[in-house]
Short mmCIF file of C-alpha atoms in Angstrom, two decimals:
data_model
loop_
_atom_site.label_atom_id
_atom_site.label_comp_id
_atom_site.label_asym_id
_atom_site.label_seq_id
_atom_site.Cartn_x
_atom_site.Cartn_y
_atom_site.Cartn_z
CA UNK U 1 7.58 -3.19 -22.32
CA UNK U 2 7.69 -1.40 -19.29
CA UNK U 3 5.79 -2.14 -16.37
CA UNK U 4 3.11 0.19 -15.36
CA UNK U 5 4.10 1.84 -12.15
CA UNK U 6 0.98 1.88 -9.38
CA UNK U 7 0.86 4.43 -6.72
CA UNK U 8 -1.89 4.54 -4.14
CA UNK U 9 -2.95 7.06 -1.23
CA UNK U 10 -4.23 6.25 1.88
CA UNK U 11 -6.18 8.47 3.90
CA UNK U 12 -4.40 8.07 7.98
CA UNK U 13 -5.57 11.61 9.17
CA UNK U 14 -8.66 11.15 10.60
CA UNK U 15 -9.19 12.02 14.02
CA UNK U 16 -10.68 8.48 15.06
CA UNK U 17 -12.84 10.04 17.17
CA UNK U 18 -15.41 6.53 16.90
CA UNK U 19 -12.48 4.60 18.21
CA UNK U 20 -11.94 6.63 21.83
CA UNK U 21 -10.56 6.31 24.07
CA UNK U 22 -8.42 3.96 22.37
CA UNK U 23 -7.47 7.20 19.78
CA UNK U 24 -7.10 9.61 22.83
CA UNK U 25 -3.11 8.09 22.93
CA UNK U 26 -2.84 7.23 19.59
CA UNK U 27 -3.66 7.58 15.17
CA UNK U 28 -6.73 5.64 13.97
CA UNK U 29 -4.00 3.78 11.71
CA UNK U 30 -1.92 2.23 14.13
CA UNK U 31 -4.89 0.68 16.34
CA UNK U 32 -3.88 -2.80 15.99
CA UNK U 33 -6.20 -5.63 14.15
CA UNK U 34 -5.54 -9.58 14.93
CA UNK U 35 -1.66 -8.11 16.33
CA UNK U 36 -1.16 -6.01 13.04
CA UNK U 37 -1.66 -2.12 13.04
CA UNK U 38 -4.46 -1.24 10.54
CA UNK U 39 -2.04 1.05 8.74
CA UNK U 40 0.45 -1.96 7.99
CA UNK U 41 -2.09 -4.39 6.92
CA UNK U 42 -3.33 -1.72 4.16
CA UNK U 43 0.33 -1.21 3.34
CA UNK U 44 1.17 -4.69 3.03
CA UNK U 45 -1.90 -5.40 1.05
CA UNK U 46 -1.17 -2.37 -1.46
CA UNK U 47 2.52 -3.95 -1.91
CA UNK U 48 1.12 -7.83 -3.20
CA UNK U 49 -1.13 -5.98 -5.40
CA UNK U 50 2.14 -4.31 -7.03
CA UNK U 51 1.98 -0.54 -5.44
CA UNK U 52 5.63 1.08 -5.67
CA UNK U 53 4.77 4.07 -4.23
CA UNK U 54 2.30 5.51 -1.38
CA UNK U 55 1.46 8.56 -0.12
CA UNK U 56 -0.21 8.36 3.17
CA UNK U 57 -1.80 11.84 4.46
CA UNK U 58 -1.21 12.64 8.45
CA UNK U 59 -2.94 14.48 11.15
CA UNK U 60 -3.78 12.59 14.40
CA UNK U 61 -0.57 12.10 16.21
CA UNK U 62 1.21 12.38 13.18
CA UNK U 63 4.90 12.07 14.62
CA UNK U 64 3.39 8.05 16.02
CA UNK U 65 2.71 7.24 12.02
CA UNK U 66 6.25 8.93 11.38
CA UNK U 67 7.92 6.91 13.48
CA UNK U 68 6.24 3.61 12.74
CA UNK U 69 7.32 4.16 9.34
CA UNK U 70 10.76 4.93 10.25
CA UNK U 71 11.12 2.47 12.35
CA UNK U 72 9.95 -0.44 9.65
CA UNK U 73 12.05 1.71 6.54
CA UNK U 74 8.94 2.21 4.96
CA UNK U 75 8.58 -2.12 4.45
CA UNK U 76 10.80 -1.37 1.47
CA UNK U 77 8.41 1.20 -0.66
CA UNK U 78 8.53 4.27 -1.42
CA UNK U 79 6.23 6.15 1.09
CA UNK U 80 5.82 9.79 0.96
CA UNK U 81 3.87 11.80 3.59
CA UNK U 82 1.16 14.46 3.08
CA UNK U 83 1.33 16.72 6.55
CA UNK U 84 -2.60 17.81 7.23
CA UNK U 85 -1.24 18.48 10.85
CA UNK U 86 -2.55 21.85 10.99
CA UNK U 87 -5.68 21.28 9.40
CA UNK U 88 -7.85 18.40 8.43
CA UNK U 89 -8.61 18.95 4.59
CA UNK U 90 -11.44 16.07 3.62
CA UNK U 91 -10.81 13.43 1.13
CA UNK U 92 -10.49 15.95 -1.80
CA UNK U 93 -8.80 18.24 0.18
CA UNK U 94 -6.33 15.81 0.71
CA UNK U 95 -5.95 14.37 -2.61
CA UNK U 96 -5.34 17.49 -3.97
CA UNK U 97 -2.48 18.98 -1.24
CA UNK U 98 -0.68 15.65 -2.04
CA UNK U 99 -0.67 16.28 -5.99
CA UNK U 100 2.95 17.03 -6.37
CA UNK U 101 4.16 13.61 -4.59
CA UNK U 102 2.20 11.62 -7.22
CA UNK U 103 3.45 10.59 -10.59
CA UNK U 104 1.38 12.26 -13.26
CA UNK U 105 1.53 9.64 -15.26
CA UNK U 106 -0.72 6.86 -13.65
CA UNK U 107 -3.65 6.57 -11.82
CA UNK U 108 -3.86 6.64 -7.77
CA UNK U 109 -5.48 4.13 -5.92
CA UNK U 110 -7.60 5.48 -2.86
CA UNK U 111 -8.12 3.10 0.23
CA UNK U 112 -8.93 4.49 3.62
CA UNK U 113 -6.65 2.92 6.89
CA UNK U 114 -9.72 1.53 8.23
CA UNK U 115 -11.16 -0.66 5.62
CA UNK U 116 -10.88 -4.83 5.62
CA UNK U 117 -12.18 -6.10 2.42
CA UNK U 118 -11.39 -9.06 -0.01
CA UNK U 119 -10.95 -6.98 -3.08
CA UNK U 120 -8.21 -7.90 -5.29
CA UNK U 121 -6.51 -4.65 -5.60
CA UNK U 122 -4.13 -5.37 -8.48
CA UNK U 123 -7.24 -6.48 -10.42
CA UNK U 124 -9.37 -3.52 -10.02
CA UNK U 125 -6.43 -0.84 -10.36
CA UNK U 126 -5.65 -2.46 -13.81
CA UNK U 127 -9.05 -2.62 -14.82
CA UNK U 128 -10.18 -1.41 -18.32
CA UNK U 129 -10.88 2.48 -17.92
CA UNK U 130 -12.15 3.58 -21.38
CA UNK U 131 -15.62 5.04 -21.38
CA UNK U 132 -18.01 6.04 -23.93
CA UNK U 133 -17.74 9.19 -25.82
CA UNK U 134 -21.09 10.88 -25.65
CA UNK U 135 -20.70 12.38 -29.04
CA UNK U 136 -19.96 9.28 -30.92
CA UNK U 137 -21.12 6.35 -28.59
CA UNK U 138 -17.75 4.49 -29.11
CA UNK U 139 -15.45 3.76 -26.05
CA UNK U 140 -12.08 5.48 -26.17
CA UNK U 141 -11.68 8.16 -23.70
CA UNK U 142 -10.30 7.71 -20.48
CA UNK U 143 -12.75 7.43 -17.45
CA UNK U 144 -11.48 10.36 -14.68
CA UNK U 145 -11.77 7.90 -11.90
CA UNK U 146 -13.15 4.27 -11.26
CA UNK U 147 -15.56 3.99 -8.23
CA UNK U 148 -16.01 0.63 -6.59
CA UNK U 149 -19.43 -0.34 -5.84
CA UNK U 150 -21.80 -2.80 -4.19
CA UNK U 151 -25.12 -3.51 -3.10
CA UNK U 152 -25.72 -3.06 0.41
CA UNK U 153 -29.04 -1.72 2.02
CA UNK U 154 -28.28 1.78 3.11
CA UNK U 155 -29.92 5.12 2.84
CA UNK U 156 -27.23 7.27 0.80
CA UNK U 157 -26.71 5.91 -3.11
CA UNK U 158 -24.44 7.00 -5.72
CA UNK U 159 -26.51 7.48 -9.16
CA UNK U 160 -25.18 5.65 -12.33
CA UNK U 161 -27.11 5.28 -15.91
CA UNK U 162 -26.72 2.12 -17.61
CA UNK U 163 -23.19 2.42 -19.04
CA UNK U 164 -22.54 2.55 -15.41
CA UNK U 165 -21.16 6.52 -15.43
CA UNK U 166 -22.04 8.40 -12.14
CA UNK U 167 -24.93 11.05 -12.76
CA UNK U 168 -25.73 11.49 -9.03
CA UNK U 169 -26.46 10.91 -5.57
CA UNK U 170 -29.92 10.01 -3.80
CA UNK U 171 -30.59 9.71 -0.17
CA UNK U 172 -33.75 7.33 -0.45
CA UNK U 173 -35.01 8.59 3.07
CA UNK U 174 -35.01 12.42 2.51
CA UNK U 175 -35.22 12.06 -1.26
CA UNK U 176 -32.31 15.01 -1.27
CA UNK U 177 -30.91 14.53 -4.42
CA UNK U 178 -27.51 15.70 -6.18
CA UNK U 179 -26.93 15.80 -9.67
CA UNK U 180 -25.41 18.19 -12.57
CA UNK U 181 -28.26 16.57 -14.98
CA UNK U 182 -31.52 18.55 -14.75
CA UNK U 183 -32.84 15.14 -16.14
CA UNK U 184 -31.61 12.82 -14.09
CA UNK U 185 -32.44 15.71 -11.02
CA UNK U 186 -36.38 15.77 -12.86
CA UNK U 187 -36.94 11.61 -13.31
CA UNK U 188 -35.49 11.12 -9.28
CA UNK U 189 -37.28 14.11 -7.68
CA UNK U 190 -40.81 11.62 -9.55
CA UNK U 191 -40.30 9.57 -6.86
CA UNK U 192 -42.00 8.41 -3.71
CA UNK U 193 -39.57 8.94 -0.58
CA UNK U 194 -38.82 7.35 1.84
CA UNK U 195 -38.14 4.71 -0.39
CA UNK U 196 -37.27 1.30 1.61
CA UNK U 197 -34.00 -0.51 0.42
CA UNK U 198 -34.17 -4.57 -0.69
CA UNK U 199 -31.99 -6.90 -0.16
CA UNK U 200 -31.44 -7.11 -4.17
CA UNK U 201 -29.90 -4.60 -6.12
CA UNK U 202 -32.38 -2.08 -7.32
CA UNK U 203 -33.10 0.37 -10.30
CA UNK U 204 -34.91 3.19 -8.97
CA UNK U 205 -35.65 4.04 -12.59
CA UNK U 206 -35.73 2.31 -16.55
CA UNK U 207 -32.60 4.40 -16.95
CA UNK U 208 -31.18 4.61 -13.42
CA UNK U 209 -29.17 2.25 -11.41
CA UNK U 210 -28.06 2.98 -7.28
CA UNK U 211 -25.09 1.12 -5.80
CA UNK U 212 -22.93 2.24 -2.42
CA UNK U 213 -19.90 2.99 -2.21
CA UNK U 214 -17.01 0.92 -0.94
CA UNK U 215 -14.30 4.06 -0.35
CA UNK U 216 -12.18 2.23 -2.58
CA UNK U 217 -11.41 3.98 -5.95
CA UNK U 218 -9.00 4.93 -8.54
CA UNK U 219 -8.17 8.81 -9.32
CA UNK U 220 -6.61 9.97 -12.65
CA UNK U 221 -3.84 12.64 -12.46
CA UNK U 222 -6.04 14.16 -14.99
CA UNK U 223 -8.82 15.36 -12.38
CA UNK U 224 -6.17 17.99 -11.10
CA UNK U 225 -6.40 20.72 -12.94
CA UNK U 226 -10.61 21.02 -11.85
CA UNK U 227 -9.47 20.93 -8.46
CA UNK U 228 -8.04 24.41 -8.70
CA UNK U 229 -11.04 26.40 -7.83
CA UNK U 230 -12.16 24.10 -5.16
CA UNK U 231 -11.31 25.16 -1.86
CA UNK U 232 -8.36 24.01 0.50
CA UNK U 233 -10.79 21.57 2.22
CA UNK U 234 -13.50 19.63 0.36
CA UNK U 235 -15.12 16.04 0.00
CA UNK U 236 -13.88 13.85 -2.88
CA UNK U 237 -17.09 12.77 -3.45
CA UNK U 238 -18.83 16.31 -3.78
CA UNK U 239 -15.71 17.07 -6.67
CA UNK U 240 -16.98 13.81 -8.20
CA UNK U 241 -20.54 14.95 -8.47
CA UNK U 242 -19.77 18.53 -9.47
CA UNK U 243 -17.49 17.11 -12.72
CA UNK U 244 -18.62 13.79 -13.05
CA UNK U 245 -20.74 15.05 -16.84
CA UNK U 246 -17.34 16.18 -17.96
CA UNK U 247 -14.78 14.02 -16.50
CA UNK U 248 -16.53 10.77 -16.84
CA UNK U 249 -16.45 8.71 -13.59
CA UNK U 250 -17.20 5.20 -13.79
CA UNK U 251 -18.74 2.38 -11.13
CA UNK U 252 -17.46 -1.09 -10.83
CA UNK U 253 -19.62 -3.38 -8.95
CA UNK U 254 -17.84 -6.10 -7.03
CA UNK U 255 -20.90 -8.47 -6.13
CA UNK U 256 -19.33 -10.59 -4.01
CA UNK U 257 -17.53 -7.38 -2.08
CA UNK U 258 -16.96 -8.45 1.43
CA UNK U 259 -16.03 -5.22 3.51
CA UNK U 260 -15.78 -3.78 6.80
CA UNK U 261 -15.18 -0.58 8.25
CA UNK U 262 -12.96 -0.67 11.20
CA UNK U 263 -13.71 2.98 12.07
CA UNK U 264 -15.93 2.29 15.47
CA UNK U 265 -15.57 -0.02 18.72
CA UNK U 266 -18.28 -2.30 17.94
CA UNK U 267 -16.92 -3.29 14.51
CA UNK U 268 -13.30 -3.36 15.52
CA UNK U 269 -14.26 -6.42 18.10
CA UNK U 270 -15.72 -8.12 14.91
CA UNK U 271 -12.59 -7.31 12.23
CA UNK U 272 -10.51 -10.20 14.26
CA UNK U 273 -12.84 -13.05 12.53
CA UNK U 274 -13.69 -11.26 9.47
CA UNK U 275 -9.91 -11.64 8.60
CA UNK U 276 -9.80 -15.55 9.50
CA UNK U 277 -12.84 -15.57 6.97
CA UNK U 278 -11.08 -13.79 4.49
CA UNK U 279 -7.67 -16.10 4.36
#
C-alpha cells in the first residue's frame, strides 16, 4: 500500500512587528532560536514527522526567505511558495490563495513559524478524523479540519460539545460570543461574565466544553470550495466558526501540550531553554 503523502503550510508572512527592531532588517522566520532560524527548525521538524511537501506563504522581506531556501535547496523537500507580497491576506486568506499548490488529496497541516512546542506532529496529522453523523449518530464522515487544543487560562475559548465538535467561541471577559447554533448562542449568553479562568480545565456548561487553541491544525482539501465567497483576506478561524455545523471541525486536546509563541522579545529570550527542556 501506498504511503500517505503529508503536506503542511506554514504561515512566514507576518510582519513581526512584536519582534522590532530585530524585524526592521529582516522576516519573523529567519530570527534565529538557540543558532537555528525559526523557519528551519519548523521545517526540519515537519520533515521527521514525514511532510513531503510545504508551502510556506511570504510577505515580510520575502526575497530573505527566498534566498534562505535557495541557498539550503529547500533541505531536500519539496517547498512551494505562496507570494502575499502585495498584500497580507490572514490565515484563511492565505490558505485559500495557496489552494492550487496543495495536493487535493490529503489533508494540510497548519503550523505558524513562530511556534516551539513538543507535539508529535506525525501523530496528530495521522490521527483518526471520522466524526459523527448527526443524522444517524454513527462515526463515518470525515471531520473538515482537526483543531489542537489545550487548557491554558486565557480569556478567548473555542466552544466544543461533548463529542468534541467546535460550536463556538466565548471571550469569558466580555461574554461576546460566536456561534452558528442559536442554542449553544442562548445556554452561553445564561452566563455570568466576566467569568475568571481555573487552573483546571472547565465546562462552562452540562453540554459545553472550552479549550484554547494551540495554532496547530489540520485542514481538509475539502473546506475549499466554502471558501469561495469569502473574501481575498479573512481569518481561518472566523471560516471555521461560520461552517463549522456543516463541515464538522473537531478538537484534540493534547494535555500535556508544552508550547511557546516566539512572536515577541520577551518570549524569544525564554525559547533558548524551553528547547533544552524539550530534547
Amino acid at each position: 500500500m501506498q504511503a500517505i503523502m503529508m503536506q503542511a503550510m506554514i504561515f512566514a508572512a507576518g510582519l513581526g512587528t512584536r519582534l522590532k527592531p530585530l524585524t526592521d532588517h529582516m522576516p519573523k522566520a529567519l530570527v534565529r532560536v538557540g543558532g537555528e532560524p525559526l523557519l528551519k527548525r519548523v521545517i526540519f521538524q515537519l520533515k521527521e514527522a514525514g511532510v513531503e511537501r510545504i508551502v510556506i506563504n511570504v510577505h515580510h522581506f520575502a526575497s530573505q526567505i527566498l534566498d534562505y531556501l535557495k541557498e539550503n535547496d529547500n533541505f531536500g523537500l519539496d517547498i512551494r511558495i505562496s507570494d502575499e507580497s502585495d498584500r497580507l491576506l490572514e490565515t484563511g486568506g492565505g490558505i485559500k490563495q495557496a489552494r492550487s499548490l496543495f495536493d487535493s488529496n490529503y489533508p494540510v497541516l497548519i503550523h505558524n513559524v513562530d511556534i516551539l512546542s513538543n507535539v508529535d506532529l506525525k501523530k496528530f496529522y495521522s490521527m483518526d478524523r471520522k466524526v459523527m453523523c448527526p443524522d444517524c449518530g454513527v462515526p463515518h464522515l470525515m471531520a473538515g479540519a482537526t483543531l489542537l487544543v489545550s487548557w491554558r487560562k486565557t480569556k478567548r475559548y473555542l466552544v466544543f460539545n461533548q463529542q468534541m465538535m467546535l460550536v463556538g467561541w466565548v471571550n469569558i471577559e466580555t461574554g461576546e460570543i460566536k456561534s452558528p447554533y442559536p442554542e449553544v448562542k442562548k445556554e452561553l449568553s445564561l452566563l455570568q461574565y466576566p467569568i475568571e479562568a481555573t487552573d483546571a480545565p472547565m465546562h462552562l456548561t452540562q453540554h459545553y466544553r472550552i479549550f484554547a487553541f494551540s495554532g496547530i491544525h489540520t485542514f481538509s482539501p475539502q473546506l475549499f470550495p466554502l471558501m469561495d465567497n469569502y473574501p481575498e483576506k479573512f481569518p481561518i478561524m472566523d471560516f471555521y466558526l461560520d461552517n463549522c455545523r456543516c463541515a464538522g471541525i473537531k478538537g484534540v486536546v493534547k494535555n500535556d501540550l508544552r508550547l511557546m509563541d516566539v512572536g515577541k522579545q520577551e518570549t524569544l529570550k525564554q525559547a533558548e531553554d524551553f528547547l533544552n527542556q524539550l530534547i
